[in-house]
Every structure is written in structure tokens, then in C-alpha cells.
Short mmCIF file of C-alpha atoms and ligand atoms in Angstrom, two decimals:
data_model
loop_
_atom_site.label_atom_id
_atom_site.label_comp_id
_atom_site.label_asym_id
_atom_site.label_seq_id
_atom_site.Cartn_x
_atom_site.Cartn_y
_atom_site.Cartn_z
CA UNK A 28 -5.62 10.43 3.27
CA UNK A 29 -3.05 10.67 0.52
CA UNK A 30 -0.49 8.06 -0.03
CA UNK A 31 2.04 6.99 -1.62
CA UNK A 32 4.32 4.21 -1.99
CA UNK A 33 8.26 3.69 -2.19
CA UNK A 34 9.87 2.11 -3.28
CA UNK A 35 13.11 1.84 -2.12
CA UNK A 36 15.54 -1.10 -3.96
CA UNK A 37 17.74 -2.66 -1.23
CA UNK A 38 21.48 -1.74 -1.81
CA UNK A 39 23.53 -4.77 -3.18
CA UNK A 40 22.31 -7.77 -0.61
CA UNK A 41 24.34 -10.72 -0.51
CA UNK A 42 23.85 -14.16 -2.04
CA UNK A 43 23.39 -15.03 1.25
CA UNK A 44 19.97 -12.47 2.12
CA UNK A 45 19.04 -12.89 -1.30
CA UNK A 46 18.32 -16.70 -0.65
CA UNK A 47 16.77 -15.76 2.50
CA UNK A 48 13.90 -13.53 1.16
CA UNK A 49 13.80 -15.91 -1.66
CA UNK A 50 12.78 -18.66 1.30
CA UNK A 51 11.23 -16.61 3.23
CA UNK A 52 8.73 -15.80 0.16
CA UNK A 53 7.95 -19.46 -0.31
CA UNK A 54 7.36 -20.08 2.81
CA UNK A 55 5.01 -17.15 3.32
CA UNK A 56 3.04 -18.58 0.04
CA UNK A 57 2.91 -21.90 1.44
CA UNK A 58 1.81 -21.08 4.44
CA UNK A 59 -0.86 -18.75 2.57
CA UNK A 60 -1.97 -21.42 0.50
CA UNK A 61 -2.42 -24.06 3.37
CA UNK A 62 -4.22 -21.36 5.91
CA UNK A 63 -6.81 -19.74 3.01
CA UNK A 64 -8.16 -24.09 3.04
CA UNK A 65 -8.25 -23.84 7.06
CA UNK A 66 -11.52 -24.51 8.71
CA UNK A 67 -11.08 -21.77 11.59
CA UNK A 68 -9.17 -18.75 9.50
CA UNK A 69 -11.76 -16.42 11.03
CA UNK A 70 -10.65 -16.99 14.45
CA UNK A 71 -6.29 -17.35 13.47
CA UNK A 72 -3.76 -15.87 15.11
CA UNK A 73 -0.34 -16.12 14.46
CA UNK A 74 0.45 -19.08 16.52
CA UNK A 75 -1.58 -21.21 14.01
CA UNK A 76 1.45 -21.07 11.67
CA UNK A 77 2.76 -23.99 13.91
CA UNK A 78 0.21 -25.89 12.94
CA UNK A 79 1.51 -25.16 9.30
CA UNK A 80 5.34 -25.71 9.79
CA UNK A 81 8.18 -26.11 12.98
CA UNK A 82 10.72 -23.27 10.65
CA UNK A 83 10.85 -20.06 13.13
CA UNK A 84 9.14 -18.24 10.85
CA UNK A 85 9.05 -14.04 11.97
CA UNK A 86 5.39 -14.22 13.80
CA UNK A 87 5.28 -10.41 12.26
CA UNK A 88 4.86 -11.65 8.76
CA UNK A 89 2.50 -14.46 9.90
CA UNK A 90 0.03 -11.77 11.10
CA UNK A 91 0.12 -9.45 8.17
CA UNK A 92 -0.31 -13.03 6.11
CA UNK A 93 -3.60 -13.91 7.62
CA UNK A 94 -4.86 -10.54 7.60
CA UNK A 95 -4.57 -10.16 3.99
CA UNK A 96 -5.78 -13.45 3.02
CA UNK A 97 -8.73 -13.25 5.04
CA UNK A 98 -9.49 -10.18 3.37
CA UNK A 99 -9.14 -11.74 0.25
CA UNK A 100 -11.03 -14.65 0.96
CA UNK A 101 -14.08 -11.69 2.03
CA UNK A 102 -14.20 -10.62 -1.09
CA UNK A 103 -13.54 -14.05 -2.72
CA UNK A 104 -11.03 -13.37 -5.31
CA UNK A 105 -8.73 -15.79 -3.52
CA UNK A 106 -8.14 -19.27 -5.28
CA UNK A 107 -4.61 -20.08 -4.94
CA UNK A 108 -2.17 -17.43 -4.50
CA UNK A 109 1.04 -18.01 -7.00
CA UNK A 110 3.57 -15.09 -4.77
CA UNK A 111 2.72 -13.28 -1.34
CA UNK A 112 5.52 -11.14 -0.68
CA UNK A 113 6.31 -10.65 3.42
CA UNK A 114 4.93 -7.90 4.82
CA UNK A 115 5.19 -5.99 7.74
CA UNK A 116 3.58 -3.38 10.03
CA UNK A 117 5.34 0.02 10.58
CA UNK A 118 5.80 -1.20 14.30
CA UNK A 119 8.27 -4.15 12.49
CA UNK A 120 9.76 -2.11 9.85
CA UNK A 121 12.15 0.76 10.99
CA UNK A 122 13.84 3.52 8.93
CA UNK A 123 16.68 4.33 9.70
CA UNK A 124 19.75 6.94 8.84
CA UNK A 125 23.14 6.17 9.54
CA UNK A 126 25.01 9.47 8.53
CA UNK A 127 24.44 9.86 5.53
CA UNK A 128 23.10 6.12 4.80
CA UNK A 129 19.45 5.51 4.98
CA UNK A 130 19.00 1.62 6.23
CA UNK A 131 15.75 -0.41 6.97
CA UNK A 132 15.50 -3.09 9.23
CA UNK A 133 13.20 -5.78 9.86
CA UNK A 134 12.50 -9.78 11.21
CA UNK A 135 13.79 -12.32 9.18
CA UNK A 136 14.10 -16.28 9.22
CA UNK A 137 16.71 -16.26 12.60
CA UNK A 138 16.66 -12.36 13.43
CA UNK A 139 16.00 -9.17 12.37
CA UNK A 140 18.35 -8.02 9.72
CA UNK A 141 18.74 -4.24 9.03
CA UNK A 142 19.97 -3.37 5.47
CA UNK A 143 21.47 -0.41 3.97
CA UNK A 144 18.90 0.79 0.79
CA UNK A 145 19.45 2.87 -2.51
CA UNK A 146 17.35 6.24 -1.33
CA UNK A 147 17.00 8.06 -5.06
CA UNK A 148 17.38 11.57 -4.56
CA UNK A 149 13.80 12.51 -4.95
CA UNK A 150 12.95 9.47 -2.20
CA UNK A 151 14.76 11.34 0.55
CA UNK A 152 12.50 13.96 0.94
CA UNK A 153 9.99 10.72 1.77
CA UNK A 154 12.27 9.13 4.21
CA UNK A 155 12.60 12.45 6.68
CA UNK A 156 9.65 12.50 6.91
CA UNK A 157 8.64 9.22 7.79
CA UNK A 158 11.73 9.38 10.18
CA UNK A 159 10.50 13.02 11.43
CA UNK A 160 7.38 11.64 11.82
CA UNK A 161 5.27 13.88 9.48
CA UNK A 162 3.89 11.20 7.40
CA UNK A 163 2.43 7.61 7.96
CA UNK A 164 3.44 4.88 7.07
CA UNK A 165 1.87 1.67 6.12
CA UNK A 166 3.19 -1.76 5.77
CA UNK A 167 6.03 -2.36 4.01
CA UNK A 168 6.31 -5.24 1.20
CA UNK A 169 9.72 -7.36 0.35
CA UNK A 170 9.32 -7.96 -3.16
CA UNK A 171 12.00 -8.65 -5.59
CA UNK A 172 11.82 -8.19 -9.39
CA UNK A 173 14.47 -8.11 -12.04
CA UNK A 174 16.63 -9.16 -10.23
CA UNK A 175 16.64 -6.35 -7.42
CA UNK A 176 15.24 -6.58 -4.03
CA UNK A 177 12.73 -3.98 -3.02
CA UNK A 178 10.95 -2.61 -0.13
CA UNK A 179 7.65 -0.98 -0.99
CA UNK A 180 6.54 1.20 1.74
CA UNK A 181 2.81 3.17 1.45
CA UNK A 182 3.21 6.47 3.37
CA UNK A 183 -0.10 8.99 3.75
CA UNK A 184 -0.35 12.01 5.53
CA UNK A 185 -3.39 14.45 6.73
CA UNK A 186 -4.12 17.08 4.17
CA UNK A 187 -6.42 19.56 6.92
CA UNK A 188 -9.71 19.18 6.76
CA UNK A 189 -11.03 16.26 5.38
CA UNK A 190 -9.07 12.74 6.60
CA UNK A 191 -11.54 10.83 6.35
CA UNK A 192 -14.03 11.71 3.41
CA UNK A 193 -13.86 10.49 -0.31
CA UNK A 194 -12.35 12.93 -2.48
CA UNK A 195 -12.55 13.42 -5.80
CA UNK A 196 -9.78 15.07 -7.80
CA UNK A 197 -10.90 17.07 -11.11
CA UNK A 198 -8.09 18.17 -13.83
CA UNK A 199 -8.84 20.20 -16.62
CA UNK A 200 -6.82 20.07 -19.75
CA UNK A 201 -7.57 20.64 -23.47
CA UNK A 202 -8.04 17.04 -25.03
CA UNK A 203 -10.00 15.71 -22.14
CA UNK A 204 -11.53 18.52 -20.54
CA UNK A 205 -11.93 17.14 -17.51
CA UNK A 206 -11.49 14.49 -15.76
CA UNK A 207 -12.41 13.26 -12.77
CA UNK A 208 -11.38 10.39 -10.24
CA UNK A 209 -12.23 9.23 -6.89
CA UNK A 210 -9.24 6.86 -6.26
CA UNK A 211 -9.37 4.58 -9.90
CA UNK A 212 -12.81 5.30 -10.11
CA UNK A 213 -13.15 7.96 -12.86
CA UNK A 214 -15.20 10.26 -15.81
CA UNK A 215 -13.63 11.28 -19.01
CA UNK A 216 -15.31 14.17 -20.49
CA UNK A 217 -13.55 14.54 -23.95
CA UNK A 218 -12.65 17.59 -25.47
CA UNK A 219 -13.12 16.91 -29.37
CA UNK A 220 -16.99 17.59 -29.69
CA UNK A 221 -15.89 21.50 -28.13
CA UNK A 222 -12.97 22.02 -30.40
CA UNK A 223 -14.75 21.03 -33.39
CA UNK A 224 -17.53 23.52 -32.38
CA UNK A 225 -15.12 25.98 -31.58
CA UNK A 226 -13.75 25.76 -34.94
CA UNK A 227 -16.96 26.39 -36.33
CA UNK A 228 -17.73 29.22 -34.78
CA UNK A 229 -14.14 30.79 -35.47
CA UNK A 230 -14.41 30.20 -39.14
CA UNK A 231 -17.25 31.39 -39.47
CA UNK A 232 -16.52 34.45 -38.29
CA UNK A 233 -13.45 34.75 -40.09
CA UNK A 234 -15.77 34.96 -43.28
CA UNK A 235 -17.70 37.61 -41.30
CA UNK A 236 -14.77 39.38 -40.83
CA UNK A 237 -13.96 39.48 -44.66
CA UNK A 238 -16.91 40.87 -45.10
CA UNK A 239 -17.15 43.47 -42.71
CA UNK A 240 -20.09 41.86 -40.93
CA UNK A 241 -19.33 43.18 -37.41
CA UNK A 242 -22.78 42.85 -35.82
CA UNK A 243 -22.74 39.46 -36.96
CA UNK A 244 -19.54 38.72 -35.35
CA UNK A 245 -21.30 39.96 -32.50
CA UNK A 246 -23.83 37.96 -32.06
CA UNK A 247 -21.83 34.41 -33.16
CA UNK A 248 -19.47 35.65 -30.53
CA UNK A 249 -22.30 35.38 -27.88
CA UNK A 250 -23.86 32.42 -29.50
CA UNK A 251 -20.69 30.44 -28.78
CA UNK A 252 -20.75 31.52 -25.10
CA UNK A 253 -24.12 30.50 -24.52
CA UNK A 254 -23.17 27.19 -26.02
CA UNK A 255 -20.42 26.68 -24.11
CA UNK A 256 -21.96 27.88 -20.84
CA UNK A 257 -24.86 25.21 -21.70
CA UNK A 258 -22.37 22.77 -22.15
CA UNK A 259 -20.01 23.52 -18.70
CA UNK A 260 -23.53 23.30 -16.99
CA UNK A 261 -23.88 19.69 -17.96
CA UNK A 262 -20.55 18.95 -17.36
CA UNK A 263 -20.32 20.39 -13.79
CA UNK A 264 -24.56 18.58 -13.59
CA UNK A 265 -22.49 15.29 -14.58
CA UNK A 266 -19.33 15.53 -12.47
CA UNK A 267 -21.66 16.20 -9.03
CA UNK A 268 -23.87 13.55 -9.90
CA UNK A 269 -21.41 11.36 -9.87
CA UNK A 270 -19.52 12.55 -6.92
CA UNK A 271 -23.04 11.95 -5.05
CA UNK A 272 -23.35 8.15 -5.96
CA UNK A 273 -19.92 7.78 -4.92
CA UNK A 274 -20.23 9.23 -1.73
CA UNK A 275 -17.60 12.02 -2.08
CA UNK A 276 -17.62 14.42 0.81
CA UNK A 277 -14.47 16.57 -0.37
CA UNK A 278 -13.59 17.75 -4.54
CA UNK A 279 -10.24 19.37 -5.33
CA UNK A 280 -9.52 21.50 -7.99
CA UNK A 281 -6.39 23.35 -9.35
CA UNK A 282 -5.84 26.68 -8.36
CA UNK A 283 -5.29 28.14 -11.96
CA UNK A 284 -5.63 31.79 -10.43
CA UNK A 285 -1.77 32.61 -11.00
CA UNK A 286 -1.21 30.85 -13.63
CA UNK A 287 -1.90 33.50 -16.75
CA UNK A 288 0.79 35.55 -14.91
CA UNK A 289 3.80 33.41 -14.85
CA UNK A 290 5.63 32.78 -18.06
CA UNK A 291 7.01 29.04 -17.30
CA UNK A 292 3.18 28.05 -16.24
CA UNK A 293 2.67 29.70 -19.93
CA UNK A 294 4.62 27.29 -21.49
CA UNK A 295 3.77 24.07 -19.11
CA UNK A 296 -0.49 25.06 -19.96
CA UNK A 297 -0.40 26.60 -23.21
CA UNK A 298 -4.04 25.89 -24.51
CA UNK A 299 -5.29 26.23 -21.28
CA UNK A 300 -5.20 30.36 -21.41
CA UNK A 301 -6.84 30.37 -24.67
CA UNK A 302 -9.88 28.55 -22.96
CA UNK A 303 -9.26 30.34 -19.48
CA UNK A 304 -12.70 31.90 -19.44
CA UNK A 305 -14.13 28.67 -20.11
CA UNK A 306 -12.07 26.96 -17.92
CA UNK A 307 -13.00 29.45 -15.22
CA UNK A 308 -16.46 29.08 -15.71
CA UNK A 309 -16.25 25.23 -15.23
CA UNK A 310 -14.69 25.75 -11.97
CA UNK A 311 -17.40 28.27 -10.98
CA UNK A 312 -20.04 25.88 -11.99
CA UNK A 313 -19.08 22.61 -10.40
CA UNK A 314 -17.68 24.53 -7.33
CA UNK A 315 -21.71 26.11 -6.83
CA UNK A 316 -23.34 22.86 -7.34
CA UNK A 317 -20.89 21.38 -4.79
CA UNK A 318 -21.85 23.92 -2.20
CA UNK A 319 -25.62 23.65 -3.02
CA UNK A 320 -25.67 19.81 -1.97
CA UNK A 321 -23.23 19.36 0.44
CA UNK A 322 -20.10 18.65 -1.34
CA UNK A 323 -16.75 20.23 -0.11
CA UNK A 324 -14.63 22.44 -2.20
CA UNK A 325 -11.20 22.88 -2.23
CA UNK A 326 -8.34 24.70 -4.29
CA UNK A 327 -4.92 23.10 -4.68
CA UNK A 328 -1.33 24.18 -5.50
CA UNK A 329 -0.91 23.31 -9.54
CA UNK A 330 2.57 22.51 -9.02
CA UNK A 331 3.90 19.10 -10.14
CA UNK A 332 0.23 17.55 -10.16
CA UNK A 333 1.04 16.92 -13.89
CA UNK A 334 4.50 15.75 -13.37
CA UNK A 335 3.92 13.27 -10.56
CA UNK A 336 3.93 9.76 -9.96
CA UNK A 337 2.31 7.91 -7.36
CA UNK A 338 5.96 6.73 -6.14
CA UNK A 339 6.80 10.02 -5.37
CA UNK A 340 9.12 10.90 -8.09
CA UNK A 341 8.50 14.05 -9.74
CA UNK A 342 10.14 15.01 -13.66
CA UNK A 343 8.73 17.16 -15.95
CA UNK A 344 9.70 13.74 -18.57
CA UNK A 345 7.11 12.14 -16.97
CA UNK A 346 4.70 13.27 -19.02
CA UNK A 347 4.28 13.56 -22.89
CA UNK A 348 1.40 14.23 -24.33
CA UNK A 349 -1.54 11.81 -22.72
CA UNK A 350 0.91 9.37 -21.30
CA UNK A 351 2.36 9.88 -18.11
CA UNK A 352 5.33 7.22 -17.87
CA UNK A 353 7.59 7.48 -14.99
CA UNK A 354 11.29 7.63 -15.47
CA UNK A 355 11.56 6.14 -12.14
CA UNK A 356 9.43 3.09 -11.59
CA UNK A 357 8.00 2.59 -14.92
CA UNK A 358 4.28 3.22 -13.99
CA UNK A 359 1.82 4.19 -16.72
CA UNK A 360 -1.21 6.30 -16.76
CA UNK A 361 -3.27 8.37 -18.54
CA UNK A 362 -1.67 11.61 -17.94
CA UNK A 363 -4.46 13.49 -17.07
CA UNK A 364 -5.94 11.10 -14.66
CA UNK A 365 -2.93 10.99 -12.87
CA UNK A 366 -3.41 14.54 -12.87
CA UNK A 367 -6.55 13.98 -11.40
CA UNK A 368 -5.61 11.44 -8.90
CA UNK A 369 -2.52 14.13 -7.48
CA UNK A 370 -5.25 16.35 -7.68
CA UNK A 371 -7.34 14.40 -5.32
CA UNK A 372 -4.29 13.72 -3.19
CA UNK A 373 -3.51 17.52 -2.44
CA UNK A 374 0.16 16.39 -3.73
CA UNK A 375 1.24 19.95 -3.39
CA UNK A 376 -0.92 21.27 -0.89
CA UNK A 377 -3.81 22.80 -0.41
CA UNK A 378 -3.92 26.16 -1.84
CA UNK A 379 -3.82 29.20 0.85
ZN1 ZN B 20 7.16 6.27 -10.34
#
């Protein structure tokens, strides 16, 4: 399932709340702390925080608490934990809209508190549908950092077919071309060694050309093919192979059938037409080995998956070049693997 996460700063919270998710955070680390040293985790519930401490602590926060420690402590990269923000299950944590005010309300030290929040424009989108019910969502984190007070809340929804299999996202592009991810998990296949060659083969026949050598020209022109056929048949042999030790039931792909015909998809993938053939052929490959062992294959929309970040904001700025930095939240990634991974997610849809 795709997700997502917001993250949605808390608008201007008194001194007052400030102090009380500052307290509530230490006590939630405390309590952490103390219950990851506790002879009987395996078998705590949330009434062992009175063990811990007599502060009416929300029993909410307690739960998600143990839960995640425990699962740290299972895969035993717990020692001591410096910060662990309060959580809290989508049954605890309510969206809200007030008019035109989107609020969020949850249990705190006495009572539940419900607080107005800064919804960006491209976050509102995210919020009807988590308050139209069309998405997930997950449990929600109050974390503070310079300064502000945040609530980060995963959402996921069903893309179709395939809930519950691994699925691998695959973006082609010019200086990497492609590259694949299952989640962080993921396969660079750089693009150098085939420009270089590419080069060779056009100069080449530029001297042929000088010299009137047109059955020559000919026959370099099919050379390169066959050399870059080879070479999207190892490719495609390297990207299933991997897909098949990870498990992946499901691969997405861009839909790239359009995008010759549109001018502005001209001048968002210019490169990519002068390699469309080759580009095609890639597709064509891995999407027949898929099919021959198993593997799921599935076009996506192309829109945005460049321009994307995983906190749902979506500029065009995002991206230079190989970096994708958003404008939003800050997060970095290698631009095309956050292609991938919006590939994988079906962040425009499946295409029809
Ligand atoms: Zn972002």
C-alpha cells in the first residue's frame, strides 16, 4: 500500500501546550527507557505504566509506546532511546474541519485537546480524504523541531490489484537509466558506459557520412542496435533477478506511451525521446521476463512521479538535475529514485 506522511505544523500553540508536549515527551521517554529494562515487556499492557509513574499519563500513548519499543527491542537496535515522540492510533487522533479550519485533536496530560493546524495548500487535498475516508491513516507522531510543533500523520491507500505484494518501482531517465527500488531497497544502472558508446558509434558515422560511405552507415547503424538490445537484455535479466530475491509480486513502470505527443512532456523528458526506441525496448524486455516468471506488470500515470515528495507536496522546483529537494519539508533524494519510489507507489494512478 502506498503511503505517505504529513506533516501538518500545529498553528501557533500557546506557551502553555507547548510545555505540555514538551512534558508529555519526557515523560513518554522515561517511561520508554524504564519499560525497554522490564522483565515482563512481552506480556505489558498499558496499565504497567503505573508501575512506572502515578502522572495520568493518556493510556493511548502508553500503548503505542510499548508497541514500538518492543519492536525495537525484536530487532535489537534499542539501547537507550534519547526522544520518543507520543504517538497515537487513528482511533485517538481525529481530523477535523471547522469551516474552513482544519483542526486535530487528541489525549493529552488532563484531556484531550483539539488544535487548529497550518493545512499547506497542497496538504488539503490529503486531509479530505482522510476525512472522506478514501485513504488510511496511520498513527500520528507529536514531534516538534525548530521551534514548531508538528503532527506527522502516515496515510496509504489501495492502488487495485495488488495491496498486499512487494512492488518494485522502475524509472528510466538518461544519466541513470534505470533505476529500481522496492521501498529503500534499490539498483542503479548508470547511463555513462551507453552514452559513451553511443558517441562512438555517432562519430563514427559522421566520418562515414563525409565520405559517402552509406552501406557502412548501414551496417554501424544496426551494429549499435544489436548492442544496445544485448545490453537492455541484461539490464531487464538484472532488474528481475533482483525483483525475485526480494520477493516482489507487483513492478510498475511509467506509461511513456503519450508522452512524444505532448509538447510540455517534451520539455519535462527531453533526452528521453532521443532514446525512446531504446527506452521502449527496455520496457518490452523487463515487462516479458516479468510475465514469464510470475511477476506482475503494471503501467502508471507519468504525471508528477518526478516532482513528488513523499510528504505529499508536489513542485516542479523539486527537482534539479539528480537532486530532488523539497521546497516543503526539506527532504532529499536522489531524484530518480524518488522517481522510482512514486513509481512504485502508483502516486498518480495506475494507468487505464
Ligand atoms: Zn516534502
Amino acid at each position: 500500500m502506498p503511503t505517505i506522511t504529513l506533516r501538518l505544523q500545529l498553528h501557533n500553540p500557546t506557551g502553555a501546550k507547548q510545555q505540555m508536549y514538551q512534558r508529555m515527551t519526557e515523560i513518554n521517554t522515561d517511561f520508554a527507557n524504564w519499560f525497554l529494562l522490564h522483565p515482563e515487556a512481552n506480556k505489558a499492557t498499558s496499565t504497567i505504566f503505573k508501575e512506572f509513574s502515578d502522572e495520568n499519563f493518556p493510556s493511548a500513548v502508553v500503548n503505542q509506546t510499548i508497541r514500538e519499543v518492543k519492536s525495537q527491542k525484536k530487532n535489537q537496535n534499542a539501547k537507550t532511546f534519547r526522544k520518543i515522540w507520543c504517538s497515537f492510533n487513528n482511533q485517538n487522533l481525529k481530523v477535523e474541519r471547522k469551516s474552513e479550519c482544519y483542526t486535530v485533536s487528541f489525549p493529552a496530560l488532563e484531556k484531550r485537546v483539539g488544535v487548529p493546524v497550518v493545512a499547506e495548500p497542497f496538504q488539503v487535498a490529503w486531509l479530505e480524504k482522510i476525512l472522506n475516508g478514501n485513504v488510511k491513516q496511520g498513527a500520528g507522531k507529536l514531534y516538534q523541531k525548530k521551534k514548531k510543533w508538528y503532527l506527522a500523520i502516515p496515510i496509504s491507500w489501495n492502488v487495485e490489484s495488488s495491496q498486499d505484494e512487494k512492488v518494485m518501482g522502475i524509472d528510466l531517465g538518461l544519466r541513470y537509466l534505470a533505476v529500481a527500488s522496492i521501498g529503500t531497497n534499490s539498483l542503479f544502472f548508470k547511463g555513462s558506459q551507453v552514452a559513451n558508446s553511443r558517441r562512438r558509434y555517432s562519430s563514427r558515422r559522421r566520418k562515414l557520412g563525409q565520405a559517402k560511405k552509406l552501406q557502412a552507415i548501414k551496417k554501424s547503424k544496426d551494429k549499435e542496435s544489436r548492442w544496445m538490445k544485448d545490453q537492455n537484455h541484461k539490464i531487464s535479466r538484472q532488474i528481475i533477478n533482483h525483483a525475485l530475491a526480494n520477493g516482489v509480486g507487483v513492478i510498475r513502470m511509467e506509461d511513456l506511451t503519450d508522452i512524444r505527443n505532448t509538447a510540455k512532456s517534451k520539455r519535462m523528458d527531453q533526452g528521453r525521446n532521443l532514446h525512446s526506441w531504446s527506452f521502449y525496448q527496455l520496457k518490452e524486455f523487463i515487462k516479458y521476463k516479468a510475465e514469464m516468471v510470475g511477476i506482475g506488470f503494471e503501467l502508471v500515470n507519468p504525471e508528477y512521479t518526478s516532482q513528488t515528495c513523499k510528504c505529499g507536496h508536489q513542485a516542479k522546483s523539486n527537482r534539479s538535475g539528480l537532486k530532488f529537494r523539497c521546497k516543503e519539508c526539506g527532504h532529499t533524494c536522489h531524484a530518480d529514485l524518488n522517481g522510482a519510489i512514486n513509481i512504485a507507489k502508483a502516486i498518480s494512478g495506475l494507468a487505464a
